[in-house]
Coordinates of C-alpha atoms and ligand atoms in Angstrom, one line a residue:
M1 CA -29.5 -28.9 7.1
T2 CA -32.1 -31.6 7.2
V3 CA -33.3 -33.6 10.2
E4 CA -32.5 -36.8 8.2
G5 CA -29.0 -35.5 7.5
M6 CA -28.3 -34.8 11.1
E7 CA -29.6 -38.2 12.2
R8 CA -27.6 -40.0 9.5
A9 CA -24.4 -38.1 10.5
A10 CA -25.0 -38.8 14.2
R11 CA -25.5 -42.5 13.5
I12 CA -22.2 -42.7 11.6
L13 CA -20.3 -41.0 14.4
A14 CA -22.1 -43.1 17.1
G15 CA -21.0 -46.3 15.4
A16 CA -17.4 -45.2 14.6
Y17 CA -14.4 -46.5 16.5
R18 CA -11.8 -44.0 15.1
V19 CA -13.0 -40.5 14.3
V20 CA -10.8 -37.8 12.7
V21 CA -11.9 -34.2 12.7
S22 CA -10.4 -32.2 9.9
S23 CA -10.9 -28.5 10.6
G24 CA -10.3 -25.2 8.7
A25 CA -10.7 -21.5 9.3
G26 CA -14.5 -21.6 9.4
M27 CA -14.3 -23.5 12.7
S28 CA -13.0 -20.3 14.4
K29 CA -15.2 -17.8 12.6
E30 CA -17.6 -17.7 15.5
S31 CA -14.7 -17.0 17.8
G32 CA -14.3 -13.7 15.9
I33 CA -11.3 -14.8 13.8
P34 CA -11.8 -14.1 10.1
T35 CA -11.4 -17.0 7.8
F36 CA -8.2 -16.9 5.7
R37 CA -9.9 -15.8 2.6
D38 CA -11.9 -13.2 4.5
A39 CA -8.8 -12.1 6.4
M40 CA -8.3 -8.8 4.8
E41 CA -10.3 -6.5 6.9
G42 CA -9.9 -2.9 8.0
L43 CA -6.4 -1.6 7.6
W44 CA -5.4 -4.8 5.8
A45 CA -8.2 -4.7 3.2
N46 CA -5.9 -3.8 0.4
Y47 CA -3.5 -6.7 0.7
D48 CA -3.8 -10.2 -0.7
P49 CA -3.3 -12.9 2.0
Q50 CA -2.0 -15.3 -0.6
E51 CA 0.9 -12.9 -1.3
L52 CA 1.6 -12.1 2.4
A53 CA 1.7 -15.8 3.4
T54 CA 4.8 -16.6 1.4
E55 CA 8.5 -16.4 2.1
A56 CA 8.9 -14.2 -1.0
G57 CA 6.3 -11.8 0.4
F58 CA 8.2 -11.7 3.7
R59 CA 11.6 -11.1 2.1
A60 CA 10.1 -8.4 -0.1
D61 CA 8.4 -6.5 2.7
P62 CA 9.3 -8.0 6.2
R63 CA 7.7 -5.0 8.0
R64 CA 4.4 -5.5 6.4
V65 CA 4.2 -9.2 6.8
W66 CA 5.5 -9.1 10.4
S67 CA 2.9 -6.4 11.3
W68 CA 0.1 -8.4 9.7
Y69 CA 1.0 -11.5 11.8
A70 CA 1.5 -9.4 15.0
W71 CA -2.0 -7.9 14.5
R72 CA -3.5 -11.4 13.9
R73 CA -1.5 -12.9 16.8
E74 CA -3.0 -10.3 19.3
R75 CA -6.5 -10.8 17.9
I76 CA -6.2 -14.6 18.3
A77 CA -4.7 -14.3 21.8
Q78 CA -7.9 -12.5 22.8
A79 CA -10.3 -14.9 21.1
R80 CA -12.1 -17.7 23.0
P81 CA -13.1 -21.1 21.8
N82 CA -16.7 -21.2 20.5
P83 CA -19.5 -23.7 21.0
G84 CA -18.2 -25.7 18.0
H85 CA -14.8 -26.3 19.6
V86 CA -16.4 -27.2 22.9
A87 CA -18.8 -29.7 21.2
L88 CA -15.8 -31.5 19.7
V89 CA -14.4 -32.0 23.3
R90 CA -17.7 -33.6 24.2
L91 CA -17.6 -35.7 21.1
A92 CA -14.3 -37.2 22.2
E93 CA -16.0 -38.4 25.3
Q94 CA -18.5 -40.3 23.1
V95 CA -16.2 -42.2 20.7
P96 CA -13.3 -44.5 21.5
R97 CA -10.7 -42.5 19.5
L98 CA -10.8 -39.0 18.3
T99 CA -8.1 -36.8 16.8
V100 CA -8.4 -33.3 15.5
V101 CA -6.3 -32.5 12.5
T102 CA -6.4 -28.8 11.9
Q103 CA -5.2 -26.4 9.3
N104 CA -5.8 -23.6 11.8
I105 CA -2.9 -21.8 13.4
D106 CA -4.9 -20.3 16.3
G107 CA -4.6 -23.1 18.9
L108 CA -8.3 -22.9 19.8
H109 CA -8.9 -26.6 19.7
A110 CA -6.3 -27.2 22.4
R111 CA -7.5 -24.2 24.4
A112 CA -11.1 -25.6 24.3
G113 CA -9.7 -28.9 25.8
S114 CA -9.2 -31.2 22.8
A115 CA -6.5 -33.5 24.0
D116 CA -5.2 -34.9 20.7
V117 CA -4.6 -32.1 18.1
V118 CA -2.4 -32.3 15.0
E119 CA -1.5 -28.9 13.6
L120 CA -0.7 -29.1 9.9
H121 CA 0.1 -25.4 9.3
G122 CA 1.9 -24.5 12.5
N123 CA 0.9 -22.1 15.3
I124 CA 0.9 -18.3 15.2
Q125 CA 1.9 -18.0 18.8
R126 CA 5.3 -19.6 18.0
V127 CA 8.1 -17.7 16.3
K128 CA 11.3 -19.0 14.6
C129 CA 14.1 -17.3 12.6
L130 CA 13.9 -17.1 8.8
D131 CA 17.3 -18.5 7.9
R132 CA 17.9 -21.3 10.3
G133 CA 14.6 -22.0 12.0
H134 CA 15.9 -21.3 15.5
A135 CA 12.9 -21.3 17.9
Y136 CA 12.4 -18.0 19.8
E137 CA 10.7 -18.1 23.1
G138 CA 11.2 -14.6 24.5
A139 CA 8.6 -11.8 24.7
L140 CA 7.5 -10.2 21.5
P141 CA 6.8 -6.4 21.0
P142 CA 3.1 -5.5 20.9
Y143 CA 1.5 -4.9 17.5
A144 CA 2.5 -1.7 15.8
D145 CA 2.2 -0.6 12.2
E146 CA 5.4 -0.7 10.2
Q147 CA 7.4 -2.7 12.7
D148 CA 10.6 -4.5 11.7
P149 CA 10.7 -8.2 12.7
P150 CA 13.1 -8.5 15.7
P151 CA 16.4 -10.3 15.0
C152 CA 17.1 -13.9 16.2
P153 CA 19.2 -13.6 19.3
R154 CA 21.3 -16.6 18.1
C155 CA 22.0 -15.7 14.5
G156 CA 20.6 -12.3 13.8
S157 CA 18.3 -13.4 11.0
P158 CA 14.8 -11.9 11.2
L159 CA 12.1 -13.7 13.2
R160 CA 9.0 -15.0 11.4
P161 CA 5.8 -16.8 12.6
D162 CA 6.2 -20.5 12.8
V163 CA 3.4 -21.2 10.3
V164 CA 3.5 -22.9 7.0
W165 CA 3.5 -20.5 4.1
F166 CA 2.6 -21.3 0.5
G167 CA 5.5 -23.3 -1.2
E168 CA 6.7 -24.6 2.1
M169 CA 6.7 -28.2 3.3
L170 CA 4.2 -29.1 6.1
P171 CA 5.8 -30.4 9.3
E172 CA 6.8 -34.0 8.6
K173 CA 5.6 -35.7 11.8
A174 CA 2.2 -33.9 11.6
V175 CA 1.8 -35.1 8.0
E176 CA 2.7 -38.7 8.7
R177 CA 0.3 -38.8 11.6
A178 CA -2.6 -37.1 9.8
W179 CA -2.3 -39.3 6.7
S180 CA -2.0 -42.5 8.8
L181 CA -5.1 -41.5 10.8
A182 CA -7.0 -40.7 7.7
E183 CA -6.2 -44.1 6.2
R184 CA -7.5 -45.9 9.4
C185 CA -10.5 -43.8 10.5
D186 CA -14.1 -45.0 10.3
A187 CA -15.5 -41.5 10.0
M188 CA -14.1 -38.0 9.2
L189 CA -15.8 -34.8 10.2
L190 CA -14.7 -32.1 7.8
I191 CA -15.4 -28.6 9.2
G192 CA -15.1 -25.1 7.9
T193 CA -12.6 -25.5 5.1
S194 CA -12.8 -24.3 1.5
G195 CA -10.8 -27.3 0.4
T196 CA -8.6 -25.2 -1.8
V197 CA -5.3 -25.7 -0.1
W198 CA -3.2 -28.8 -0.7
P199 CA -2.1 -31.2 0.6
A200 CA -4.6 -30.8 3.5
A201 CA -7.5 -30.9 1.0
E202 CA -6.5 -34.5 0.2
L203 CA -7.3 -35.8 3.7
P204 CA -11.0 -36.5 3.2
L205 CA -10.2 -38.1 -0.2
V206 CA -7.7 -40.4 1.5
A207 CA -10.2 -41.3 4.3
R208 CA -12.9 -42.0 1.7
R209 CA -10.6 -44.2 -0.4
H210 CA -9.9 -46.2 2.6
G211 CA -13.6 -46.8 3.4
A212 CA -14.4 -44.0 5.9
R213 CA -17.6 -42.0 5.9
V214 CA -17.1 -38.3 5.5
I215 CA -19.5 -35.7 7.1
E216 CA -19.0 -32.1 6.1
V217 CA -20.1 -29.0 8.1
N218 CA -20.0 -25.7 6.3
P219 CA -22.5 -22.9 5.6
T220 CA -21.7 -23.1 1.9
P221 CA -20.6 -26.0 -0.3
S222 CA -16.9 -26.4 -0.6
E223 CA -14.5 -27.9 -3.2
L224 CA -14.8 -31.1 -1.1
T225 CA -18.5 -31.4 -0.8
H226 CA -18.5 -33.9 -3.6
A227 CA -16.6 -36.3 -1.4
A228 CA -19.0 -36.0 1.6
D229 CA -21.5 -38.7 2.4
V230 CA -23.5 -36.2 4.5
F231 CA -23.4 -32.4 4.1
L232 CA -24.7 -30.5 7.1
Q233 CA -25.2 -26.9 6.0
G234 CA -24.7 -24.3 8.6
P235 CA -22.2 -22.6 10.9
S236 CA -20.1 -25.1 13.0
G237 CA -20.9 -23.2 16.2
E238 CA -24.6 -24.2 15.7
V239 CA -24.4 -27.5 13.9
L240 CA -21.7 -29.2 16.0
P241 CA -23.5 -28.9 19.4
A242 CA -26.7 -30.3 17.9
L243 CA -24.8 -33.1 16.2
V244 CA -23.0 -34.1 19.4
E245 CA -26.2 -34.0 21.3
A246 CA -27.7 -36.4 18.8
V247 CA -24.7 -38.7 19.0
T248 CA -25.0 -38.7 22.8
R249 CA -28.7 -39.5 22.7
I250 CA -28.0 -42.5 20.3
R251 CA -25.2 -43.8 22.4
S252 CA -27.2 -43.6 25.6
T253 CA -30.3 -45.3 24.1
P254 CA -30.3 -49.1 24.7
A255 CA -30.2 -51.0 21.3
Ligands
BJW1 C1 -17.5 -21.7 8.0 C2 -18.1 -20.8 8.8 C3 -18.7 -21.2 10.0 C4 -17.2 -19.8 7.1 N1 -18.7 -22.5 10.3 N2 -17.5 -23.0 8.3 C5 -1.3 -29.6 -5.4 C6 -2.3 -29.1 -6.3 C7 -2.4 -27.7 -6.4 C8 -1.6 -26.8 -5.6 C9 -0.7 -27.3 -4.8 C10 -0.6 -28.7 -4.6 N3 0.4 -29.0 -3.7 C11 0.9 -27.8 -3.2 C12 0.2 -26.8 -3.9 C13 0.5 -25.4 -3.6 C14 -0.1 -24.8 -2.4 C15 -1.7 -24.8 -2.6 O1 -2.4 -25.6 -2.1 N4 -2.1 -23.8 -3.3 C16 -3.5 -23.6 -3.6 C17 -3.9 -22.2 -3.3 C18 -3.8 -24.0 -5.0 N5 0.2 -25.6 -1.2 C19 1.3 -25.4 -0.5 O2 2.1 -24.6 -0.9 C20 1.6 -26.2 0.7 N6 2.9 -26.8 0.7 C21 3.2 -27.9 0.0 O3 2.3 -28.4 -0.7 O4 4.5 -28.3 0.1 C22 5.0 -29.2 -0.9 C23 5.5 -28.3 -2.0 C24 6.4 -27.4 -1.8 C25 6.9 -26.6 -2.8 C26 6.4 -26.8 -4.1 C27 5.4 -27.8 -4.3 C28 4.9 -28.5 -3.3 C29 1.5 -25.3 1.9 C30 0.2 -24.7 2.2 C31 0.3 -23.8 3.4 C32 -1.0 -23.0 3.6 N7 -0.8 -22.0 4.6 C33 -1.9 -21.1 5.0 C34 -1.3 -19.9 5.7 C35 -1.0 -20.3 7.2 C36 -0.6 -19.1 7.9 C37 -1.6 -18.0 8.0 O5 -2.8 -18.2 8.3 O6 -1.3 -16.8 7.6 O7 -2.9 -21.8 5.7 S1 -2.9 -20.6 3.6 C38 -4.4 -20.6 4.4 O8 -5.3 -21.5 3.7 C39 -4.1 -21.1 5.8 C40 -5.3 -22.1 6.0 O9 -4.9 -23.1 6.9 C41 -5.5 -22.7 4.6 C42 -6.8 -23.3 4.3 O10 -7.8 -22.4 4.4 P1 -9.2 -22.8 5.0 O11 -9.0 -23.3 6.3 O12 -9.8 -23.7 4.0 O13 -9.9 -21.4 5.0 P2 -10.7 -20.6 3.9 O14 -10.7 -19.2 4.3 O15 -10.2 -20.9 2.5 O16 -12.2 -21.2 4.0 C43 -13.0 -21.0 5.1 C44 -14.2 -21.9 5.0 O17 -15.0 -21.8 6.2 C45 -15.2 -21.6 3.8 O18 -15.5 -22.9 3.2 C46 -16.4 -21.0 4.5 O19 -17.6 -21.3 3.8 C47 -16.4 -21.7 5.8 N8 -17.1 -21.1 6.9 N9 -18.0 -19.5 8.3 C48 -18.1 -23.3 9.5 N10 -19.3 -20.3 10.9

């Protein structure tokens, strides 16, 4: 990350009226949550997350998929927002309009204090039933290996996490809002996503087509780096606090 890149990104944000943050799994890495493509650790090391995160995977082995999500749900519940999440709360105080559109299912943006968050892929703390989508709000059993998903109290179908699996539609209202924000924003801050999963990967392309500047924060180049006006290389927990400090300095300096 160069000083010039940081200054350029800070000036773009300081001059923007509408800012959209588009975040992915790397945003939560410094909270101790593995990224999706790093997710297979320890006892899950032998499984492919792209096979588990499908309805077919759940139907083929509901115990395995339920246990994987129960394990992750507990880990996420214990995690805390990191300095990157907190910096985005501060950034919202510096620009007129800021919305976070996230692919993350961990709820950490809201827990950090971000007021306007659009969740494209659902939330792991919510549960619904497989067949009819009935929301379930009761207590869930703690994580245990080889545990059957509990049945829906209304229809008996197995409960599943209320997240978006491969091959499933994203929640309609979230998509409408995210795309409309991307079309109207002045700047998009793209953080910690590999840019491999669609349709979320289209958001920075939409923003750019409509004239927005795109700033990317990632320790390594992604599939979307070609669409970024500024690439800030590094972990978001370090880059974002420095970036927001620079925006604050620019905005508090008389022209
Ligand atoms: C750091 C860092 C640090 C590390 N700081 N950064 C069009 C073209 C091609 C394919 C498709 C298409 N349209 C649809 C598809 C199919 C599919 C898809 O995209 N497949 C691809 C694999 C090719 N998409 C879908 O199925 C979507 N549905 C859909 O399109 O419906 C319409 C439809 C239906 C039926 C048929 C056809 C169309 C649904 C996608 C749902 C994705 N769900 C998941 C699982 C959620 C639940 C769970 O977590 O278990 O969402 S998959 C997973 O990937 C998860 C994530 O949100 C998502 C994105 O991952 P992300 O955030 O980018 O994470 P990583 O791990 O990939 O990358 C981490 C990044 O962080 C890296 O870049 C690191 O460098 C970086 N990093 N440390 C900052 N400290």
